[in-house]
Short mmCIF file of C-alpha atoms and ligand atoms in Angstrom, two decimals:
data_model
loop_
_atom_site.label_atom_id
_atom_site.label_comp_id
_atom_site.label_asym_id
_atom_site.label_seq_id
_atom_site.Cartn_x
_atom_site.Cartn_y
_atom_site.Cartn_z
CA UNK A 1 4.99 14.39 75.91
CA UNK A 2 2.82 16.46 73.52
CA UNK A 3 0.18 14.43 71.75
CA UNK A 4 0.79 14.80 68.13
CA UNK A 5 -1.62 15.87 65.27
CA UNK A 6 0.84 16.71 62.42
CA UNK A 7 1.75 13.89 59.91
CA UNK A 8 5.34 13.25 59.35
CA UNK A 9 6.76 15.06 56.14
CA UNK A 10 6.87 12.06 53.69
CA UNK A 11 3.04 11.13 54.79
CA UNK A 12 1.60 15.44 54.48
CA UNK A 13 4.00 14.95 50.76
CA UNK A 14 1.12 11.60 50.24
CA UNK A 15 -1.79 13.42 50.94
CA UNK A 16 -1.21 16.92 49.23
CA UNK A 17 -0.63 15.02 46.45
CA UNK A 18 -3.59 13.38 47.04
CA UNK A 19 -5.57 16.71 46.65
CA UNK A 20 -4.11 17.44 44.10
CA UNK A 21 -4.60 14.75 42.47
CA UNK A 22 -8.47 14.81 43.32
CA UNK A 23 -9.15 18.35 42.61
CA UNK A 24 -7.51 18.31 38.95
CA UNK A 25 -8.32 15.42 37.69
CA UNK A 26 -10.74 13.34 39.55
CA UNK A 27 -13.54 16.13 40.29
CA UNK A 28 -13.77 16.82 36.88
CA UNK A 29 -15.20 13.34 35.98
CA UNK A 30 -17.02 13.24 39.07
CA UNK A 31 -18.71 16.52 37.55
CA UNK A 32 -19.09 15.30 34.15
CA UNK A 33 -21.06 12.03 35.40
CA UNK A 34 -22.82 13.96 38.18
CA UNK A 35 -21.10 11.10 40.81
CA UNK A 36 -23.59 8.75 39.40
CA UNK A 37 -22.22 5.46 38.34
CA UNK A 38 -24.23 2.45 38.99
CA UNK A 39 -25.90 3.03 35.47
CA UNK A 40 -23.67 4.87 33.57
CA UNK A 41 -22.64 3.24 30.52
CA UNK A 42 -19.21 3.72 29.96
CA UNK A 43 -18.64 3.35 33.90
CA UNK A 44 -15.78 0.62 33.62
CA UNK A 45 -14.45 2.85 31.30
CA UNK A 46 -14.05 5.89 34.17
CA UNK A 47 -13.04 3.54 36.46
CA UNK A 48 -10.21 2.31 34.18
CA UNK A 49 -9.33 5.69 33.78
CA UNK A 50 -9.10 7.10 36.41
CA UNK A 51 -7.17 4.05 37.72
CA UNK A 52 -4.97 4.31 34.85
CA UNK A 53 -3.87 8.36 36.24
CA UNK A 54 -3.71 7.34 39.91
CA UNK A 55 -1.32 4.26 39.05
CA UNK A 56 0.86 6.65 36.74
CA UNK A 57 1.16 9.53 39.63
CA UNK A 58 1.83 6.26 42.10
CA UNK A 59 -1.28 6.81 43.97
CA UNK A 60 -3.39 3.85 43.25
CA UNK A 61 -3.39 1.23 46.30
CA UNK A 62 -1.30 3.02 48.83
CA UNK A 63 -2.98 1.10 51.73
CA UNK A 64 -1.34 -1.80 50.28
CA UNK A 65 2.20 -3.24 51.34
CA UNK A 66 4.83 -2.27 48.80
CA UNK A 67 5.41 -5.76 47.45
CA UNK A 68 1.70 -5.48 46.07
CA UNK A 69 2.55 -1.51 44.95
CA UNK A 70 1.45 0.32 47.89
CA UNK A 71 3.00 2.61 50.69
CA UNK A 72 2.30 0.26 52.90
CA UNK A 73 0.44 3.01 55.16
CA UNK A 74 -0.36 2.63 59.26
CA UNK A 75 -4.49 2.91 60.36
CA UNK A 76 -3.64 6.62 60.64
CA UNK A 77 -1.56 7.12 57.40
CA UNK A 78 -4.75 5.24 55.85
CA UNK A 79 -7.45 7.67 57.75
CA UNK A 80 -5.26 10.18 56.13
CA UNK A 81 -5.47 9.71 52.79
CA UNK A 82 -8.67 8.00 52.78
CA UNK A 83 -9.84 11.07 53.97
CA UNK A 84 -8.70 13.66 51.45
CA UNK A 85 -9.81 10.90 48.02
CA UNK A 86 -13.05 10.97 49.80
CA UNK A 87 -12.73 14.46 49.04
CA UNK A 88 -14.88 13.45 45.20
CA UNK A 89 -17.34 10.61 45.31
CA UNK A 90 -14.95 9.08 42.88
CA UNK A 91 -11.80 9.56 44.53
CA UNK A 92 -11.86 6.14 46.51
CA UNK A 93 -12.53 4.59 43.14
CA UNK A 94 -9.79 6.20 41.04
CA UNK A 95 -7.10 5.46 43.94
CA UNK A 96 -8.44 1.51 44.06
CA UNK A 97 -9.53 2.12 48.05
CA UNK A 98 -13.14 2.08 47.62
CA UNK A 99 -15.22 -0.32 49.43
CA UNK A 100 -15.66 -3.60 48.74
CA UNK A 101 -12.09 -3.71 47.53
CA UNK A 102 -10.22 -1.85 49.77
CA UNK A 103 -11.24 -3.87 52.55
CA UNK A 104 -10.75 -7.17 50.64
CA UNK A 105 -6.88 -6.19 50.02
CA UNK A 106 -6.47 -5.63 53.55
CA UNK A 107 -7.96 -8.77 54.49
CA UNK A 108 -6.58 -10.93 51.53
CA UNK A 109 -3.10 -9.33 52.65
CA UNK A 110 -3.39 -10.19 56.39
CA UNK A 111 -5.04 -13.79 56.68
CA UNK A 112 -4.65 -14.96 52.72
CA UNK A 113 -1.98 -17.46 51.77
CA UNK A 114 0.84 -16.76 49.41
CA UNK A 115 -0.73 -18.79 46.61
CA UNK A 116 -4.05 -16.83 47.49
CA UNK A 117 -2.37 -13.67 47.14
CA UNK A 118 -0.69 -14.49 43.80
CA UNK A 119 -3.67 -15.29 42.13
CA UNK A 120 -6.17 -12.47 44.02
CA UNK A 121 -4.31 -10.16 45.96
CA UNK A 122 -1.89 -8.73 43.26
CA UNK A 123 -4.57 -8.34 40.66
CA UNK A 124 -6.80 -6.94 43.08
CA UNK A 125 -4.38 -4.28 44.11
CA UNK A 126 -3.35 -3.52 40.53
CA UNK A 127 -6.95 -2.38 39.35
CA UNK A 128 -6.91 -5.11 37.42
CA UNK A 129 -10.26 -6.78 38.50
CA UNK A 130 -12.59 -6.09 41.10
CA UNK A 131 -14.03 -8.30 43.39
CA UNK A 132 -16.76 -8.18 46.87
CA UNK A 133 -17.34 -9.58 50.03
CA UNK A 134 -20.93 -11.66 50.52
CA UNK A 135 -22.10 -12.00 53.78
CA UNK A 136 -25.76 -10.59 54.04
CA UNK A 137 -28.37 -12.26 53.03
CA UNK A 138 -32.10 -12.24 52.96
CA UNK A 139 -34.41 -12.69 56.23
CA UNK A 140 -34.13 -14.84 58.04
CA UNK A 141 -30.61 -14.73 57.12
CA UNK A 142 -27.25 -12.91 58.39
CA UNK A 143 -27.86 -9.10 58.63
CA UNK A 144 -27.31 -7.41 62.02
CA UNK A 145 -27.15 -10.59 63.55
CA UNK A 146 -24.18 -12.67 61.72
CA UNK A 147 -25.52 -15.43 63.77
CA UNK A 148 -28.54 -15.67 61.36
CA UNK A 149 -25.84 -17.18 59.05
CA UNK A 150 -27.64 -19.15 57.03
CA UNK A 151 -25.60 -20.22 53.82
CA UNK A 152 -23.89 -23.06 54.24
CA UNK A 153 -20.62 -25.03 52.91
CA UNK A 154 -20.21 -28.72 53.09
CA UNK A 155 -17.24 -30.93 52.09
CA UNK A 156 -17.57 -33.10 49.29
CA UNK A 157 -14.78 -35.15 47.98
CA UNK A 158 -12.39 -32.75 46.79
CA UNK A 159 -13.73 -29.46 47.77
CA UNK A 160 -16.97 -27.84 49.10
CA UNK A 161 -20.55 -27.25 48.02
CA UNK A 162 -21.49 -23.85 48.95
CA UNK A 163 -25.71 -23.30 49.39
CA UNK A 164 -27.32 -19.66 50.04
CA UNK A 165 -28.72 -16.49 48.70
CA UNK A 166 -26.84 -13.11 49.41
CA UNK A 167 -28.01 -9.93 49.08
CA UNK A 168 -26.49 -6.23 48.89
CA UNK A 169 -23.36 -7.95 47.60
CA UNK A 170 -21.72 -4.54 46.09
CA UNK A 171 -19.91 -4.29 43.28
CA UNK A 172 -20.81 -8.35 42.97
CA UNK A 173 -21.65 -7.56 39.22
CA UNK A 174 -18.53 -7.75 37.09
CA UNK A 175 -16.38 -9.09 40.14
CA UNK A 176 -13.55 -11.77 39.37
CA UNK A 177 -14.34 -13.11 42.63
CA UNK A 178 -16.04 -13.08 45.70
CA UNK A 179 -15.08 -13.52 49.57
CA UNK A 180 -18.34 -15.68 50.60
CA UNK A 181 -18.92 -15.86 54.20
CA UNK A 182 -20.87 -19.61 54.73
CA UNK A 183 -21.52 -21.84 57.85
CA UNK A 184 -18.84 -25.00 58.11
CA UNK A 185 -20.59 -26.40 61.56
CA UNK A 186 -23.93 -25.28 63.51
CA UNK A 187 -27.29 -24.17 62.39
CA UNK A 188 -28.53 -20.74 62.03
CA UNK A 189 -29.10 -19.04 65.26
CA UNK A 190 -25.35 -20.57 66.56
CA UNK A 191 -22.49 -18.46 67.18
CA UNK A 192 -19.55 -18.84 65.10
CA UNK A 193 -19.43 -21.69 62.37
CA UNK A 194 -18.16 -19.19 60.10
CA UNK A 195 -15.64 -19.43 57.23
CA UNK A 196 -14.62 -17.44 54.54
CA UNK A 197 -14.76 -18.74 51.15
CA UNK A 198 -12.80 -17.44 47.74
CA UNK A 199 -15.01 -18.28 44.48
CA UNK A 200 -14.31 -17.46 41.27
CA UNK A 201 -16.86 -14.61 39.38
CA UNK A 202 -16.88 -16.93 36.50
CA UNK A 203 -18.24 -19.70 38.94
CA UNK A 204 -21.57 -21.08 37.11
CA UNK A 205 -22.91 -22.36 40.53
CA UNK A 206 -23.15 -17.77 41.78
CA UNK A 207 -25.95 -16.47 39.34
CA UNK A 208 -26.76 -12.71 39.99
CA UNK A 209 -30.61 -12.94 40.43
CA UNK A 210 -31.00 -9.08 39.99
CA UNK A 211 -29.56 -5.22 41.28
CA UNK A 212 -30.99 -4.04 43.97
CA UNK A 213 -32.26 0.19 43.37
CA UNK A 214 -30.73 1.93 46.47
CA UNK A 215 -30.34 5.15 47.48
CA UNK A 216 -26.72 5.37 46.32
CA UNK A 217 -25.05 5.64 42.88
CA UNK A 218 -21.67 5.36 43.32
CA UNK A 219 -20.38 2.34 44.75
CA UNK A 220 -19.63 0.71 41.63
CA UNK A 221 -21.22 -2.04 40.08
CA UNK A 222 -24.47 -1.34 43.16
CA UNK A 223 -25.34 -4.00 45.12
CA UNK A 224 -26.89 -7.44 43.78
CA UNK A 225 -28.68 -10.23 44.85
CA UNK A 226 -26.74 -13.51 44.56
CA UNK A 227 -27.38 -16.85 44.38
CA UNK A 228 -25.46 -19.11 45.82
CA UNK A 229 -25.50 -23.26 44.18
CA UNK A 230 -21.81 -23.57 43.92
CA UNK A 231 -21.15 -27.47 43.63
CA UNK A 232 -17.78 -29.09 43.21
CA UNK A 233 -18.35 -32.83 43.44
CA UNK A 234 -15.90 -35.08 42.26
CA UNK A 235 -18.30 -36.29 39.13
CA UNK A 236 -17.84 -32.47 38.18
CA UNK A 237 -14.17 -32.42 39.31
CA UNK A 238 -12.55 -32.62 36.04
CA UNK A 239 -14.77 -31.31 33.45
CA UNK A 240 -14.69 -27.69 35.95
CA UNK A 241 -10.87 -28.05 36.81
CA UNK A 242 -10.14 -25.45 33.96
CA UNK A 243 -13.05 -22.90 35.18
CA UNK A 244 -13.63 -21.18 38.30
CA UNK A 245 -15.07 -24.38 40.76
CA UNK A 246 -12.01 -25.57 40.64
CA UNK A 247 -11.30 -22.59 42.49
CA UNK A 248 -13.45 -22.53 45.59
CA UNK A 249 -10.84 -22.29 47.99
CA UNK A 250 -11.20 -21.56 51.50
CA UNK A 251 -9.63 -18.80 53.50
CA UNK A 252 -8.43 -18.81 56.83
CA UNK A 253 -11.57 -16.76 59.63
CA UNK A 254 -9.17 -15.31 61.88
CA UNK A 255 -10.21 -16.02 65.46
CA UNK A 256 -9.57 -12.99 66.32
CA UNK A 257 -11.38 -11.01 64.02
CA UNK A 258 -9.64 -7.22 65.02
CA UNK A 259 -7.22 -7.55 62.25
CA UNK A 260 -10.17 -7.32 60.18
CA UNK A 261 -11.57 -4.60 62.33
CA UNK A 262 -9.11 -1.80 61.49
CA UNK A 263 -10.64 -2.05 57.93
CA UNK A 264 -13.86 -2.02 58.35
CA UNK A 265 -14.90 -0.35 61.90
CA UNK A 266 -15.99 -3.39 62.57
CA UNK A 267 -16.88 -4.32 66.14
CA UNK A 268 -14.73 -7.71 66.91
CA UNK A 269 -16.54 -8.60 70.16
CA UNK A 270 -19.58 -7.31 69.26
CA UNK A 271 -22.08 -9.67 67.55
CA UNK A 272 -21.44 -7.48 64.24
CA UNK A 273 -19.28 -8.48 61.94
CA UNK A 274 -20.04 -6.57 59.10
CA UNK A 275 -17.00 -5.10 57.67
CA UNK A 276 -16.79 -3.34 53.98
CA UNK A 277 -15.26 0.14 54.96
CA UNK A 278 -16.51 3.42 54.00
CA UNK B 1 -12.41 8.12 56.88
CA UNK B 2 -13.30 8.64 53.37
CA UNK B 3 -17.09 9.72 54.39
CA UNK B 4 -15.70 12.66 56.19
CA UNK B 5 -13.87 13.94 53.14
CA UNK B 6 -16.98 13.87 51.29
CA UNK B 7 -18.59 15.83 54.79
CA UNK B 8 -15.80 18.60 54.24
CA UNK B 9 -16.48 18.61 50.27
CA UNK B 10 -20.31 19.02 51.18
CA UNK B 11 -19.47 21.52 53.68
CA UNK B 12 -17.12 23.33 51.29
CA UNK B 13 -20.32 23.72 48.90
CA UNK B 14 -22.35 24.81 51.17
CA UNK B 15 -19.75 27.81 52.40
CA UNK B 16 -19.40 28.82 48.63
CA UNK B 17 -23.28 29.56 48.34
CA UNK B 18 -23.68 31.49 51.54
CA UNK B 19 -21.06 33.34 51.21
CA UNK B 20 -22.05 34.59 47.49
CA UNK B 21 -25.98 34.83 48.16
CA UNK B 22 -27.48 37.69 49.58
CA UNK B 23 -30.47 38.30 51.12
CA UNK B 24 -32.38 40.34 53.46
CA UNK B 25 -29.60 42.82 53.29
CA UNK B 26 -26.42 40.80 53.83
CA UNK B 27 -24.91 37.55 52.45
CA UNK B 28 -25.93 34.54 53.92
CA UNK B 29 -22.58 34.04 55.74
CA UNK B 30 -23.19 36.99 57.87
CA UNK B 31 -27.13 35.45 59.47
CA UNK B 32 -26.28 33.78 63.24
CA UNK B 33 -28.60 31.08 61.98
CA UNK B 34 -26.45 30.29 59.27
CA UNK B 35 -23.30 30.93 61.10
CA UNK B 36 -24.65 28.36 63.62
CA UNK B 37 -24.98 25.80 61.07
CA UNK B 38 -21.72 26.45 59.42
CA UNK B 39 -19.94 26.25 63.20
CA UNK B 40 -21.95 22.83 64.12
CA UNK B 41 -20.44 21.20 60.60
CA UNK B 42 -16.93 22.60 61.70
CA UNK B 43 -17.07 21.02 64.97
CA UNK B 44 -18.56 17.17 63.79
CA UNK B 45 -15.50 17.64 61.13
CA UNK B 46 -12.99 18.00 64.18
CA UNK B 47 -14.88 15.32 66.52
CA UNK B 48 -14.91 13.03 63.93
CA UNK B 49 -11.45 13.10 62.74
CA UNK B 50 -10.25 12.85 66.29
CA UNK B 51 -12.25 9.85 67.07
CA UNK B 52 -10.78 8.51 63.82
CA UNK B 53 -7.39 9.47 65.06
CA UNK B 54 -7.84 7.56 68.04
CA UNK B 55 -9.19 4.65 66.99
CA UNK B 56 -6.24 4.60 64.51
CA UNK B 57 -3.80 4.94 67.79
CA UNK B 58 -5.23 1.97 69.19
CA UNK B 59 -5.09 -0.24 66.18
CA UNK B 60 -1.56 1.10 65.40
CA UNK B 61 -0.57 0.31 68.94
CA UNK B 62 -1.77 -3.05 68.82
CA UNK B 63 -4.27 -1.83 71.30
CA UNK B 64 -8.45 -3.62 71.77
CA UNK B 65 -10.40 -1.44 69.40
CA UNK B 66 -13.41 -2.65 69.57
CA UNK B 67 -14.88 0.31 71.61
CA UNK B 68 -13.04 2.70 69.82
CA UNK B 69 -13.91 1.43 66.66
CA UNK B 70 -17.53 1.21 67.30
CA UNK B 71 -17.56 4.71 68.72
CA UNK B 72 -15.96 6.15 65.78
CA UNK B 73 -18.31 4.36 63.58
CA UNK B 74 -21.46 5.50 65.02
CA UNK B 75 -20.17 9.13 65.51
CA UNK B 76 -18.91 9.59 62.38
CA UNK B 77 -21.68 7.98 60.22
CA UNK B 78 -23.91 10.21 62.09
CA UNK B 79 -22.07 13.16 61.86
CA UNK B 80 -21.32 13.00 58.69
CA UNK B 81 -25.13 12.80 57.05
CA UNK B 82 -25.84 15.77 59.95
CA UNK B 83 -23.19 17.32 57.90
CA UNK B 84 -24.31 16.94 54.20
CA UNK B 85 -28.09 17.44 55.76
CA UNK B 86 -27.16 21.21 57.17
CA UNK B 87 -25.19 21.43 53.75
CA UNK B 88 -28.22 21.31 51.72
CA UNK B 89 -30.30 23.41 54.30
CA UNK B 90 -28.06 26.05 53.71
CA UNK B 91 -27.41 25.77 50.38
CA UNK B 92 -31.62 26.55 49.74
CA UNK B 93 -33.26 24.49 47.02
CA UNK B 94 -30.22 24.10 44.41
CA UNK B 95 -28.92 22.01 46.94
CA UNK B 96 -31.36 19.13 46.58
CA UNK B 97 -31.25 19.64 42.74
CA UNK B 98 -29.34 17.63 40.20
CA UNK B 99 -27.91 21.06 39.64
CA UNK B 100 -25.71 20.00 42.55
CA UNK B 101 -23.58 17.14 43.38
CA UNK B 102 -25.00 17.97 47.30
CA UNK B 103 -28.04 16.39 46.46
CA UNK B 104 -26.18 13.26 45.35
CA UNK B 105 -23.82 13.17 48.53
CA UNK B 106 -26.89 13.35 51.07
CA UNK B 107 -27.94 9.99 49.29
CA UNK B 108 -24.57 8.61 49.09
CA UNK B 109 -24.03 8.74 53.12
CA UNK B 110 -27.48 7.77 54.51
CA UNK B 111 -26.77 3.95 54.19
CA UNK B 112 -23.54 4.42 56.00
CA UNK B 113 -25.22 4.24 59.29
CA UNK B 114 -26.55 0.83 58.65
CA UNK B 115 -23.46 -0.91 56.79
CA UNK B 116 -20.70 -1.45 58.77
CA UNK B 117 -23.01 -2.47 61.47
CA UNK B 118 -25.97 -0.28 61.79
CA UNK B 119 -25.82 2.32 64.97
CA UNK B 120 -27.80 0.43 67.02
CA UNK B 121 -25.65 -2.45 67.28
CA UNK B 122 -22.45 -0.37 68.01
CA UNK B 123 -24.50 1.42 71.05
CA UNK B 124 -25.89 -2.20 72.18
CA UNK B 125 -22.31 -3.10 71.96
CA UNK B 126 -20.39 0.03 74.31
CA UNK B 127 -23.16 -0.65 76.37
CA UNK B 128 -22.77 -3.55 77.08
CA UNK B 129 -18.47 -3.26 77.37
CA UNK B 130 -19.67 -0.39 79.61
CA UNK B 131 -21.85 -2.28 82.18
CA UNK B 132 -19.46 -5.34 82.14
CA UNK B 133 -16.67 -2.69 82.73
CA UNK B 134 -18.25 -1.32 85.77
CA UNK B 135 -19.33 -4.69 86.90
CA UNK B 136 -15.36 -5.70 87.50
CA UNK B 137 -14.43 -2.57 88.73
CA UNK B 138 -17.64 -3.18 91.30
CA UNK B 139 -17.79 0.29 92.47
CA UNK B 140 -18.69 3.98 91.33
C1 FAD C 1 -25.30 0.45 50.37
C2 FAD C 1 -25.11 -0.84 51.07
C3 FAD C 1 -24.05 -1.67 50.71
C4 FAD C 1 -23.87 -2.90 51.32
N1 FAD C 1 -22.87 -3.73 50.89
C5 FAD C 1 -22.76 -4.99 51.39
C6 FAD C 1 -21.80 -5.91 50.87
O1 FAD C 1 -21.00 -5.57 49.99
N2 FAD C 1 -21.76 -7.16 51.36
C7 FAD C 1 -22.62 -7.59 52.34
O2 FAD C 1 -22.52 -8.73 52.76
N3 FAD C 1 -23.56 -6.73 52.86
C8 FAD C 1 -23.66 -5.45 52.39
N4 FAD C 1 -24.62 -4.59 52.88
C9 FAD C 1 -25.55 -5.05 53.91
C10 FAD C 1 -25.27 -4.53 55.30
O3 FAD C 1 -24.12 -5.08 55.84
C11 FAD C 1 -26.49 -4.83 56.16
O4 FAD C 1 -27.51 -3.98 55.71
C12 FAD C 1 -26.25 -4.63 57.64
O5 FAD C 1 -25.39 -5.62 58.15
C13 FAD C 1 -27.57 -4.67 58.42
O6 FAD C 1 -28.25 -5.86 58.17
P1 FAD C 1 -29.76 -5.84 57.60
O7 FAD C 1 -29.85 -4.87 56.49
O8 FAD C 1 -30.15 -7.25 57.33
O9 FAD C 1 -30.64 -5.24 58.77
P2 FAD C 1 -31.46 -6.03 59.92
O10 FAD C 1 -30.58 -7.06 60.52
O11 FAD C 1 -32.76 -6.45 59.36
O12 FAD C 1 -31.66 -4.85 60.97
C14 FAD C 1 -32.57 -3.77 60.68
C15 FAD C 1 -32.41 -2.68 61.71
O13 FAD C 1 -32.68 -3.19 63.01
C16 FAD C 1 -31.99 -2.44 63.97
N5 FAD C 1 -31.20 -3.33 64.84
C17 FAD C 1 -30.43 -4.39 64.49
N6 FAD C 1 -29.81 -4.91 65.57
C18 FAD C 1 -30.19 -4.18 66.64
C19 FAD C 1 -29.90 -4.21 68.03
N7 FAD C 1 -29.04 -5.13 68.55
N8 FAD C 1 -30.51 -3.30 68.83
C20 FAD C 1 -31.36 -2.38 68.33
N9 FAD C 1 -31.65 -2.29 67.02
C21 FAD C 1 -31.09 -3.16 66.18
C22 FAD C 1 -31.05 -1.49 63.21
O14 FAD C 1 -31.65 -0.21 63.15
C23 FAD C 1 -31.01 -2.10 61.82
O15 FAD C 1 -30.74 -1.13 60.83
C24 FAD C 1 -24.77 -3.32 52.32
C25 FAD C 1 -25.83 -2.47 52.71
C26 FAD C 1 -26.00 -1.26 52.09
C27 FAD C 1 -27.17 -0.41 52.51
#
């Protein structure tokens, strides 16, 4: 049996149309702003945009199942097109598959519950918010060693109080939420203890302390340092139902953590589990 | 996956200017140093999308990925700033002017070999699934 390289018809339709797509109208923004968006003023306004074109040539998302407005796509339909809108800095962006997002949808969409999904998933997917993914954080904290883990949650009547500093948080600026990775049990320096938190941008306990200046321009938003005082006692219960700590809810850390892999090259049995895709 | 279309875009650049610029007689294109350098980004283009390809396989097929995955990652992240690198060498000094968007793509990728777990820990980990590999199969 022949190995085979060549994409089935409807999938090579996908990604010429990707090109396409890229060439005519996404390099010409990518030209006009020189690919540099982490300061660029009117940057939400190219994102929307270029969102906006994808969604109406029923491009944006297409990692996505087709209940949230995607194709659905396979690991190698995704390596596919992720390949040719990588073809312009900006193409990830305008097609709503640029990291930290991309790999949030896939993981939202694999280990999320429905009510989860409702409420982050289907905005997510639609370009209508962004959101990130928090897990590093400052030394002596989780970096190449997720063991380091040093943010923590605890249970308090009702819900959790969440306690840490992350850093490189991209896109964290502007974000409608973020996917916080804390410790539930053990002490920095212990393997696993891990969960996965979903907290609302408008949470008052996550402060951006400042944006970091890297190297890169155009992941969007850049990368910030967060702080992390997130408190949802039962005292505060009530007054915060309406605003986002009443919506600290807690996601499910697969055991396994390969589903997560395929998103993010990350290395499930290695001690790395740093995972926004590129 | 999306890094390596950036690779080919880079690549793409750096094949318009040498094959419009002359010098010493000839255009760029046509210098074995050059050629070599335009070759060597052809081939980490095919590695790396077959390594992707692969790794894909395996995750489609339900399959362990972990090697696969961290092989792909290091390959690619590294073969794709080798890429944009020999993109700007042959594109002369436009190429790591604003006057190009090269110069902007050979920033954009260097981080991408310490996100998504830095190379080191990817090695570290094949390594080690290596030697515990050969340990139960207990002979060469
Ligand atoms: C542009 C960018 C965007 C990012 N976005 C996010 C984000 O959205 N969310 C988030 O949580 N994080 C993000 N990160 C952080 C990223 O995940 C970390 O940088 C990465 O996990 C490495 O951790 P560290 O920087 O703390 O490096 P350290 O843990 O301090 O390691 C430093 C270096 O030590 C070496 N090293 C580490 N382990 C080993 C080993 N076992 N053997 C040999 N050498 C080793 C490696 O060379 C490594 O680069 C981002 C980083 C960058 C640069």
């Amino acid at each position: 049996m022949a190995i085979r390289f060549d994409l089935e018809p409807e999938l090579a339709a996908l990604v010429q149309r990707i090109r396409e797509f890229v060439r005519d109208v996404v390099i010409p923004v990518e030209l006009a702003c020189k690919g540099s968006l982490h300061d660029a003023p009117d940057a939400e306004d190219i994102r929307r945009r270029l969102q906006a074109e994808a969604r109406a040539a029923g491009l944006l998302a297409p990692h996505v199942g087709e209940r949230w407005g995607g194709h659905g796509l396979d690991v190698r339909g995704q390596a596919a097109v992720f390949e040719e809108a990588g073809y312009s800095l900006l193409g990830p962006l305008a097609l709503n598959i640029s990291a930290p997002d991309e790999g949030n949808m896939h993981l939202l969409e694999r280990v999320a519950t429905l009510a989860q999904q409702a409420k982050y998933l289907a905005p997510l997917a639609a370009g209508d918010v962004r959101s990130c993914f928090a897990m590093t954080e400052p030394p002596p904290g989780a970096g190449s060693d997720p063991r380091a883990l040093a943010t923590h949650a605890t249970r308090v009547e009702g819900g959790w109080r969440i306690d840490g500093t992350k850093w490189f948080i991209t896109g964290a600026r502007g974000a409608a939420f973020a996917i916080v990775m804390a410790r539930t049990s053990g002490a920095p320096g212990d393997r696993g203890g891990a969960t996965m938190f979903l907290v609302d941008g408008g949470n008052p306990g996550m402060q951006i302390v400042r944006d970091l200046d890297t190297l890169d321009h155009a992941l969007f938003a850049g990368h910030s340092e967060v702080l992390l005082k997130i408190a949802w006692s039962p005292t505060t219960r009530s007054s915060a139902r309406s605003t986002a700590a009443s919506n600290t809810r807690r996601c499910v850390w697969p055991r396994r953590a390969s589903p997560i892999a395929c998103a993010g090259w990350a290395s499930p049995a290695a001690p790395t589990t740093s995972r926004w895709p590129t | 996956m999306r890094w390596l279309g950036l690779a080919r875009r880079a690549h793409d650049l750096a094949l318009a200017h040498v094959t419009a610029r002359e010098a010493f007689g000839s255009r760029l294109a046509e210098l074995g140093m050059v050629q070599q350098q335009i070759a060597d980004n052809e081939i980490d283009i095919a590695a790396s999308r077959a390594l992707i390809l692969h790794t894909a396989w395996v995750l489609d097929t339900g399959g362990d990925a972990g090697t696969a995955s961290s092989i792909a990652k290091t390959f690619v992240s590294e073969a794709v700033g080798r890429i944009v690198d020999r993109a700007m060498q042959m594109t002369g000094a436009v190429g790591t002017s604003g006057d190009r968007l090269l110069s902007r793509y050979w920033r954009e990728v260097r981080p991408f070999r310490i996100y998504d777990g830095p190379s080191e820990t990817h090695r570290w980990s094949i390594a080690k699934r290596a030697v515990s590999s050969f340990k139960k199969r207990g002979r060469a």
